[in-house]
Short mmCIF file of C-alpha atoms and ligand atoms in Angstrom, two decimals:
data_model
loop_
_atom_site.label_atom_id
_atom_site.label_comp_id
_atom_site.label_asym_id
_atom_site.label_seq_id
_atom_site.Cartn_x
_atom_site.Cartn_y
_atom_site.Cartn_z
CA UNK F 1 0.00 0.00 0.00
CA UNK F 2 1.48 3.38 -0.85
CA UNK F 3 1.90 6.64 1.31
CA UNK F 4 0.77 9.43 -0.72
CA UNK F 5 1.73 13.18 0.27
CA UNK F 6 0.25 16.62 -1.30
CA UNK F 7 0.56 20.04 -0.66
CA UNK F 8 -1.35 22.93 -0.86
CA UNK F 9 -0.53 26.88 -0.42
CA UNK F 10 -1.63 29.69 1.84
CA UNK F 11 -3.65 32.97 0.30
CA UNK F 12 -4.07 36.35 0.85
CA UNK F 13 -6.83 37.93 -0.75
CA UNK F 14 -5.02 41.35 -2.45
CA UNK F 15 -8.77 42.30 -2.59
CA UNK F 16 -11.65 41.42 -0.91
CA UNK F 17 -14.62 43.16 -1.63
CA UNK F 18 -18.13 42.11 0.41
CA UNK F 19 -21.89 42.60 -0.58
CA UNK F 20 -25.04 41.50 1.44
CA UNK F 21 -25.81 38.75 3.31
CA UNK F 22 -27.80 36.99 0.90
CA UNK F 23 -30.82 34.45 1.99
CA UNK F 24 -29.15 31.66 2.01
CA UNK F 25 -26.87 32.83 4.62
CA UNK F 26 -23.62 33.68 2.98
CA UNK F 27 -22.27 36.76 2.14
CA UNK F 28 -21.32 37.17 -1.90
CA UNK F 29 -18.01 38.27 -2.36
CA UNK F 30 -15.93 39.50 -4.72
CA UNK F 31 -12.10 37.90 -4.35
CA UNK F 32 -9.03 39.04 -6.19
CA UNK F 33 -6.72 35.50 -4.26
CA UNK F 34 -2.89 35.24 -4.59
CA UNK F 35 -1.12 31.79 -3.35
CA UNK F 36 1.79 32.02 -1.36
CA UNK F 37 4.91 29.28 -1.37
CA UNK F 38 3.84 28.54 2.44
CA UNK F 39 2.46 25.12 2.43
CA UNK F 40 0.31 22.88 4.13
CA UNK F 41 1.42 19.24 3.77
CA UNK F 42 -0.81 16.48 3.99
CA UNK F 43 0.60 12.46 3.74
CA UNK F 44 -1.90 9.37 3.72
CA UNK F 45 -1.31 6.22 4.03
CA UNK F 46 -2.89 2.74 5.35
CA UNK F 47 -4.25 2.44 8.93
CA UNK F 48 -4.95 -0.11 10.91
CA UNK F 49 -8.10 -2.42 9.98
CA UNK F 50 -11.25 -1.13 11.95
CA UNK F 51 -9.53 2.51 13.09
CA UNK F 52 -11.62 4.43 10.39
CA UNK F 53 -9.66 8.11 9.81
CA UNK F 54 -6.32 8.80 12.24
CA UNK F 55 -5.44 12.15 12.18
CA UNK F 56 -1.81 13.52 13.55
CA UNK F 57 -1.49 17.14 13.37
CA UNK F 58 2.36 18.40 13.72
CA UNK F 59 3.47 22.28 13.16
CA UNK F 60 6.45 23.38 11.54
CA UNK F 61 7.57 27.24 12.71
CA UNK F 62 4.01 27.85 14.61
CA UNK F 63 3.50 28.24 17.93
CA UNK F 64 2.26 24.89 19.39
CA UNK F 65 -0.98 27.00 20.08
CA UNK F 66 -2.23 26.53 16.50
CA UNK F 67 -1.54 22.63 16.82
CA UNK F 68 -3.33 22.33 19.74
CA UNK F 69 -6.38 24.39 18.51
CA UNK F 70 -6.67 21.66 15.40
CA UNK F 71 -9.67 19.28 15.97
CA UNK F 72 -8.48 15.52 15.24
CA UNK F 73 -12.05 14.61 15.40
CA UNK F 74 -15.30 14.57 12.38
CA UNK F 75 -14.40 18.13 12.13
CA UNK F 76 -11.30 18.48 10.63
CA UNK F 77 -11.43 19.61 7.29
CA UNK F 78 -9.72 16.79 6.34
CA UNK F 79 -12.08 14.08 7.48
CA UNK F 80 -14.89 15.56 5.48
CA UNK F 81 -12.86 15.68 2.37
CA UNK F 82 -12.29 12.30 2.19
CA UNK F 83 -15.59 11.38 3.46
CA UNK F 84 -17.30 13.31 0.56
CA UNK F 85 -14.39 11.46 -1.65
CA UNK F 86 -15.54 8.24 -0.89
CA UNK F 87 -18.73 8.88 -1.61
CA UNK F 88 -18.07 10.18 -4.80
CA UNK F 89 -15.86 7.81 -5.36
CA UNK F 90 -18.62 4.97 -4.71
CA UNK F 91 -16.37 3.57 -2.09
CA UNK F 92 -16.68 2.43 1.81
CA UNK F 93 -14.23 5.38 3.51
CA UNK F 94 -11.04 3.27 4.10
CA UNK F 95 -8.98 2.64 7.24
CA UNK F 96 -6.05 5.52 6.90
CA UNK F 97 -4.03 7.46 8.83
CA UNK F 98 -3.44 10.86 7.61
CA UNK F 99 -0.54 13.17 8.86
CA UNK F 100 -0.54 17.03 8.34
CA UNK F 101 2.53 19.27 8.52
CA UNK F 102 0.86 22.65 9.29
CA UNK F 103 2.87 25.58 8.39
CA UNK F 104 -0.34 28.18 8.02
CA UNK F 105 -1.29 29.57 11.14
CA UNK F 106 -4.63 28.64 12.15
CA UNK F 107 -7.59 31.32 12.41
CA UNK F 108 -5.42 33.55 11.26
CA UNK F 109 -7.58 34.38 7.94
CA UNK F 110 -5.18 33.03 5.47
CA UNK F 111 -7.18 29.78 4.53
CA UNK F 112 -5.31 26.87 6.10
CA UNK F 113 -7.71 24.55 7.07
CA UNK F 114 -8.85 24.96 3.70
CA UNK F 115 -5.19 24.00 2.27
CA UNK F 116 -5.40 21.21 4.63
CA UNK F 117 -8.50 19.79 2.89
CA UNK F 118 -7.28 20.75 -1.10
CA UNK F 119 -4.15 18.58 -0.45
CA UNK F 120 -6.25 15.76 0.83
CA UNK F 121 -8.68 15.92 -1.81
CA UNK F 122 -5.62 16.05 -4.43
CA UNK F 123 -3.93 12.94 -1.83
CA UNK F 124 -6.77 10.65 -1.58
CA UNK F 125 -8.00 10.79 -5.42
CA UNK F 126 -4.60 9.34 -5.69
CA UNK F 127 -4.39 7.02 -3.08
CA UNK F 128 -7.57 5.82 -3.75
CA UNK F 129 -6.35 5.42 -7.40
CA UNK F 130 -3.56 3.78 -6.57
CA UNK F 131 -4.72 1.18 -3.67
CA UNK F 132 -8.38 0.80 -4.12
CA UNK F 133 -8.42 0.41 -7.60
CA UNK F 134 -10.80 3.83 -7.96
CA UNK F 135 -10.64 5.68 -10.88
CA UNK F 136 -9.20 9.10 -10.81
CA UNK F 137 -11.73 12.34 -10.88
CA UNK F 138 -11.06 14.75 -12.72
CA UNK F 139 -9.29 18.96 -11.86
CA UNK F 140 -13.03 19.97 -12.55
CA UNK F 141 -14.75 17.50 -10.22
CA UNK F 142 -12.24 17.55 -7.59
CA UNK F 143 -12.65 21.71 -7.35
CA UNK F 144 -16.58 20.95 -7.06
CA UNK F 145 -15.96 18.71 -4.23
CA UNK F 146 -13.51 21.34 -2.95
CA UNK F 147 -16.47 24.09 -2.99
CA UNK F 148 -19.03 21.75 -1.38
CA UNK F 149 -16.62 21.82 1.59
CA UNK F 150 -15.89 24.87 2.28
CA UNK F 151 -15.44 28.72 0.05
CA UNK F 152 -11.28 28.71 -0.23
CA UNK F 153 -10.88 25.22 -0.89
CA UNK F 154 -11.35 25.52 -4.41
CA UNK F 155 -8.86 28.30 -4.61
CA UNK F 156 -6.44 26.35 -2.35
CA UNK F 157 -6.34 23.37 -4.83
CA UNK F 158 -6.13 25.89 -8.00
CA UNK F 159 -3.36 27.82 -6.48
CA UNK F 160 -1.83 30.84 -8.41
CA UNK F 161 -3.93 34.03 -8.89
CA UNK F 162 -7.65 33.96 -9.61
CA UNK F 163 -10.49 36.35 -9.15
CA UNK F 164 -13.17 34.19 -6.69
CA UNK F 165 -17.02 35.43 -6.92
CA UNK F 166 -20.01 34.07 -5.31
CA UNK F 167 -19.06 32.87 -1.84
CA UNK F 168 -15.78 32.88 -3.47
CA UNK F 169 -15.55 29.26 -4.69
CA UNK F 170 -16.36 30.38 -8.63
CA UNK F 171 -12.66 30.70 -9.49
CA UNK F 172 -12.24 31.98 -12.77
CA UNK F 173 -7.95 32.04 -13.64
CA UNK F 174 -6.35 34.79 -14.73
CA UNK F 175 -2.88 35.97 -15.90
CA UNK F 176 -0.07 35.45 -13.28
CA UNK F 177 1.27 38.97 -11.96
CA UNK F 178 4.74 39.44 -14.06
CA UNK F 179 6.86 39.81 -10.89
CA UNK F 180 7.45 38.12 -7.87
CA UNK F 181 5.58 39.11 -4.58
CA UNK F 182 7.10 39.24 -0.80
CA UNK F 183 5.01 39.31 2.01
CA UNK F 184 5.67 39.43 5.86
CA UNK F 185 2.93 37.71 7.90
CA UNK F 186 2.38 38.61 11.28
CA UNK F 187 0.04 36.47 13.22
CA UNK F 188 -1.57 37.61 16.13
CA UNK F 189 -1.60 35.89 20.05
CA UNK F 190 -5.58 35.27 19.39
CA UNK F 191 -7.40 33.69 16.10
CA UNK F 192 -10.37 35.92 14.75
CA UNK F 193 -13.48 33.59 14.00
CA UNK F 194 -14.89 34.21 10.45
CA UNK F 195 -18.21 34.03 11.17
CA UNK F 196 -17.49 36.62 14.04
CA UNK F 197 -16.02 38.95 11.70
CA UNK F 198 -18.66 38.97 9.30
CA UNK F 199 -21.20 39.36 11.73
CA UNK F 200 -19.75 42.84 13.16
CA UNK F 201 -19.50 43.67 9.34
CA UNK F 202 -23.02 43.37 9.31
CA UNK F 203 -23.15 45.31 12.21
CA UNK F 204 -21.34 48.19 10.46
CA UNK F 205 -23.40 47.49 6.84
CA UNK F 206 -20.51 48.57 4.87
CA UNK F 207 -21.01 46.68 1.71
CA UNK F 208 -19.39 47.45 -1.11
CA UNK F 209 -19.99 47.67 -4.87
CA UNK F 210 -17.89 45.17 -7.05
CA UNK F 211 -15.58 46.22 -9.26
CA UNK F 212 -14.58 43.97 -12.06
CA UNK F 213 -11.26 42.22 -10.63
CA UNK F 214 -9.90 40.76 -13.93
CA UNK F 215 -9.85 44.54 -15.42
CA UNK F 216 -8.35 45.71 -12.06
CA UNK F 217 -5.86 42.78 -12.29
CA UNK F 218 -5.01 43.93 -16.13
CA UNK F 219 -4.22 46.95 -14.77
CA UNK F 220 -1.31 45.77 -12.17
CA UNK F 221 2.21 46.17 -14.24
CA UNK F 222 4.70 46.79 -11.18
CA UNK F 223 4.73 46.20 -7.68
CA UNK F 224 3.76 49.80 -6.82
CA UNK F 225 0.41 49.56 -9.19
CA UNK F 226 0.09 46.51 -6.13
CA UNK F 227 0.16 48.06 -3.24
CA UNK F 228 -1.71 51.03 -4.37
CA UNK F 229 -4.85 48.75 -4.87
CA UNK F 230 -4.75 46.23 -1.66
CA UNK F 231 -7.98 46.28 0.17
CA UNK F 232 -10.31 44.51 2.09
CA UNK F 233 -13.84 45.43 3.12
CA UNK F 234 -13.22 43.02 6.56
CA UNK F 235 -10.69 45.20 7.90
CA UNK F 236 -12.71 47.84 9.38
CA UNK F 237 -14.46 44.89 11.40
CA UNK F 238 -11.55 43.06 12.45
CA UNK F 239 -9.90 46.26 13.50
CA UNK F 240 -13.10 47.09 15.35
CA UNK F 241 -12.44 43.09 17.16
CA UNK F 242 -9.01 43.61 17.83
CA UNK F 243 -7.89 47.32 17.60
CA UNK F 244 -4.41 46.49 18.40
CA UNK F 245 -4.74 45.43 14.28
CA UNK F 246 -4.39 49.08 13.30
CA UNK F 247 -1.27 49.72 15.72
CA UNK F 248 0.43 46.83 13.93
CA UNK F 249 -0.32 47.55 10.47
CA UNK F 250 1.31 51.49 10.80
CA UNK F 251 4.23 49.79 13.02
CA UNK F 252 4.61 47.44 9.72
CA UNK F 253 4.31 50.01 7.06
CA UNK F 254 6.61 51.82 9.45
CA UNK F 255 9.33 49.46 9.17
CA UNK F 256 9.38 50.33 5.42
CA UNK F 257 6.76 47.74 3.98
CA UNK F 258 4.82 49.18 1.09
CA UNK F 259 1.45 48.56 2.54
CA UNK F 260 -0.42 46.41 5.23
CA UNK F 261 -3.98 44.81 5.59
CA UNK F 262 -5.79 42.62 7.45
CA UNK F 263 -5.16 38.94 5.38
CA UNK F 264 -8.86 37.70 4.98
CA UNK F 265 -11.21 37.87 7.96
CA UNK F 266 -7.96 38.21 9.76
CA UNK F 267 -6.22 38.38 12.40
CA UNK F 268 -2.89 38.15 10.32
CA UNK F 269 -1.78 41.06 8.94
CA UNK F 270 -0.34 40.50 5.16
CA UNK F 271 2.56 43.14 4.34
CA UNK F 272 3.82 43.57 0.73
CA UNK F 273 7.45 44.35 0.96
CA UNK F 274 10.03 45.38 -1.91
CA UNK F 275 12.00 42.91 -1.74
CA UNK F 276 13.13 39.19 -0.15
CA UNK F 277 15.59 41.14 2.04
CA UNK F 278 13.27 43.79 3.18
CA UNK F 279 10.45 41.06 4.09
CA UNK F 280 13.07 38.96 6.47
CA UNK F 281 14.57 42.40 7.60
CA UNK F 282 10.69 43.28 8.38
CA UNK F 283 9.93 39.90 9.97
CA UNK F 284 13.39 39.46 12.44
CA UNK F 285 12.42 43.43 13.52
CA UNK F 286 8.48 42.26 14.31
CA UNK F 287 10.10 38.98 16.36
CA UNK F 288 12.30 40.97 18.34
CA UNK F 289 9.07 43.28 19.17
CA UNK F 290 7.96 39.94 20.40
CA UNK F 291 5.46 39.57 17.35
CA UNK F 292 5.61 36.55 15.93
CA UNK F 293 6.22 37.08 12.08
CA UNK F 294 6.80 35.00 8.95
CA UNK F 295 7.36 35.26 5.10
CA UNK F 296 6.08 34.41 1.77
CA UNK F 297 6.20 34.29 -1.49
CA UNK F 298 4.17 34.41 -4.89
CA UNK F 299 3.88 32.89 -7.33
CA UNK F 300 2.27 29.55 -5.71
CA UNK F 301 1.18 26.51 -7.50
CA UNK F 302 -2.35 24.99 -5.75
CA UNK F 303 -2.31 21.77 -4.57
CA UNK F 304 -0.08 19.33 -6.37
CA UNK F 305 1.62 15.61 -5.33
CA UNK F 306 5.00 15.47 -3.83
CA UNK F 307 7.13 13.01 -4.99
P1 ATP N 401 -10.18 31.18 6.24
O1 ATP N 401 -9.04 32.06 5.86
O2 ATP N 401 -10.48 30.14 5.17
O3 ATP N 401 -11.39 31.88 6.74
P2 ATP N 401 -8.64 30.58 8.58
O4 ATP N 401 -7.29 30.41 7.96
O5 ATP N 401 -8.95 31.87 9.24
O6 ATP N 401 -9.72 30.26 7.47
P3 ATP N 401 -8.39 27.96 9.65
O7 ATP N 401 -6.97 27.88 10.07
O8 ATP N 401 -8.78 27.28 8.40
O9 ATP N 401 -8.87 29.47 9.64
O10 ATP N 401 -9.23 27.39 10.89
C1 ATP N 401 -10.50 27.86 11.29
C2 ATP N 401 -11.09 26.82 12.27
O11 ATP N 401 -11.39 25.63 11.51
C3 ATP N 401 -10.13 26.35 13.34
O12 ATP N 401 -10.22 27.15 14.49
C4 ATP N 401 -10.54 24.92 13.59
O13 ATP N 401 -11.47 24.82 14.65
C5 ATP N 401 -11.26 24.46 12.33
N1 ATP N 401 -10.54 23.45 11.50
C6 ATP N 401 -11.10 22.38 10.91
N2 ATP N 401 -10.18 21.68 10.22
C7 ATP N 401 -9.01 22.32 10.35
C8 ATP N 401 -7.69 22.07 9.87
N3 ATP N 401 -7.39 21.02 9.11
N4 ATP N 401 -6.75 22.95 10.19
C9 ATP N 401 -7.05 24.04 10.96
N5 ATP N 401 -8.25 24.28 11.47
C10 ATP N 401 -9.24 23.45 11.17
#
């Protein structure tokens, strides 16, 4: 029986723009996504006969925090995707154990629990493939699956740059930006909730009027053109949660970064830098201020098999 490992990447949404709840209880939105090269891993492999799913959760550069604050139970993102596999798959869910490597920080806006299930869903097409005898479903079907499970998934397993509409899960691809991004990350003590954050947007009723994102995208040449049109229609709310957010983001753009915002429903705060050099100068400054920081990098493939 073979192991099979995927990975998927981190996003930051470079804009997020939110309309009305709608009836059926979501909010539409309007999603300009970028992938960053910070990735979840996810490996499968056989488990013992009669165990059902085994799920091991180990960090890599987080704070043990955001490991311990990852169910290992029905609700891990992970457990429905290959639940809703199966099914689709027309099989009995199997006996496996399945180990993820988290290097997203959880809760912190930035769609890792999503990554998690896009590299299982990539993972257990294949394994299933491979030991069960399944055949294989296709990009298209595995990206529905993907947006029956949650409204970043199907970005996390298309990776890249896309504009997202509806909830967010109608991906349509565009052309990749023609220079490389860098991005400090700093992650907050506390997660923000995204159904908290939306609900206090409501609160405010500050939704905005969509632009069309693919023109807006066609009309990003340089880095600059970048920064000058980052936004996101949750900030205002997640400041309003946690309004050490707006202290952070001047003490970031401070440091030199070309602009900060709230990743997502937040609480991490994304900040486009110049350069490699000025993201890790950025990021060793915020650690010494006791503010635990990362970086990234675009351009991000989605999720894809690892050899
Ligand atoms: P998004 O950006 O998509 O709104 P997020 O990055 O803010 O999401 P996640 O890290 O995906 O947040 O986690 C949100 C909650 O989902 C966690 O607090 C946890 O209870 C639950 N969860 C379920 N499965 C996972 C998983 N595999 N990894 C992390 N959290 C998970």
């Amino acid at each position: 029986m073979n192991k099979v490992r995927a990975t998927a990447p981190a996003k930051v949404n470079l804009i997020f723009e939110v309309g009305q709840l709608e009836p059926t209880g979501y909010h539409s939105v309007n999603s300009l996504f970028l992938a960053l090269d910070l990735r979840e891993e996810v490996s499968i492999s056989v488990g013992l006969q009669g165990t059902g799913i085994t799920i091991y959760v180990k960090g890599e550069d987080l704070p043990a925090r955001h490991i311990a604050a990852v169910p290992t139970d029905e609700s891990n993102l992970v457990v429905k995707a290959v639940r809703l596999l199966s099914k689709k798959l027309g099989i009995e869910t199997p006996d496996i154990q399945i180990d993820i490597l988290k290097r997203i920080p959880v809760a912190g806006g930035m769609a890792g629990g999503s990554a998690d299930a896009a590299a299982t869903l990539v993972a257990f097409n294949e394994y299933a493939n491979k030991n069960l005898g399944t055949a294989k479903l296709t990009l298209e079907e595995l990206l529905e699956a993907g947006s029956e499970l949650g409204s970043d998934i199907p970005f996390c397993i298309l990776g890249k740059i896309a504009v997202g509409t509806d909830r967010g899960n109608q991906l349509s691809a565009i052309p990749e930006l023609s220079f490389t991004t860098h991005w400090v990350l700093a992650i907050s003590q506390q997660g923000l909730s995204t159904p908290t954050v939306f609900a206090k947007f409501d609160e405010l009723g500050q939704s905005s009027e969509f632009r069309d994102l693919v023109e807006l995208r066609n009309s990003i040449g340089t880095i600059e053109d970048l920064a000058g049109c980052l936004g996101n229609d949750l900030q205002a709310s997640a400041v309003e949660l946690m309004p050490q957010l707006s202290t952070l983001i001047q003490n970031i753009e401070s440091l030199g970064a070309l602009r900060a915002i709230v990743s997502g429903s937040g609480p991490t705060i994304a900040a486009l830098c110049s350069s490699k050099e000025q993201a890790e100068t950025i990021a060793e400054t915020l650690n010494g201020q006791g503010i635990f920081a990362l970086t990234a990098s675009s351009p991000a493939l989605g999720a894809n098999l690892e050899g």
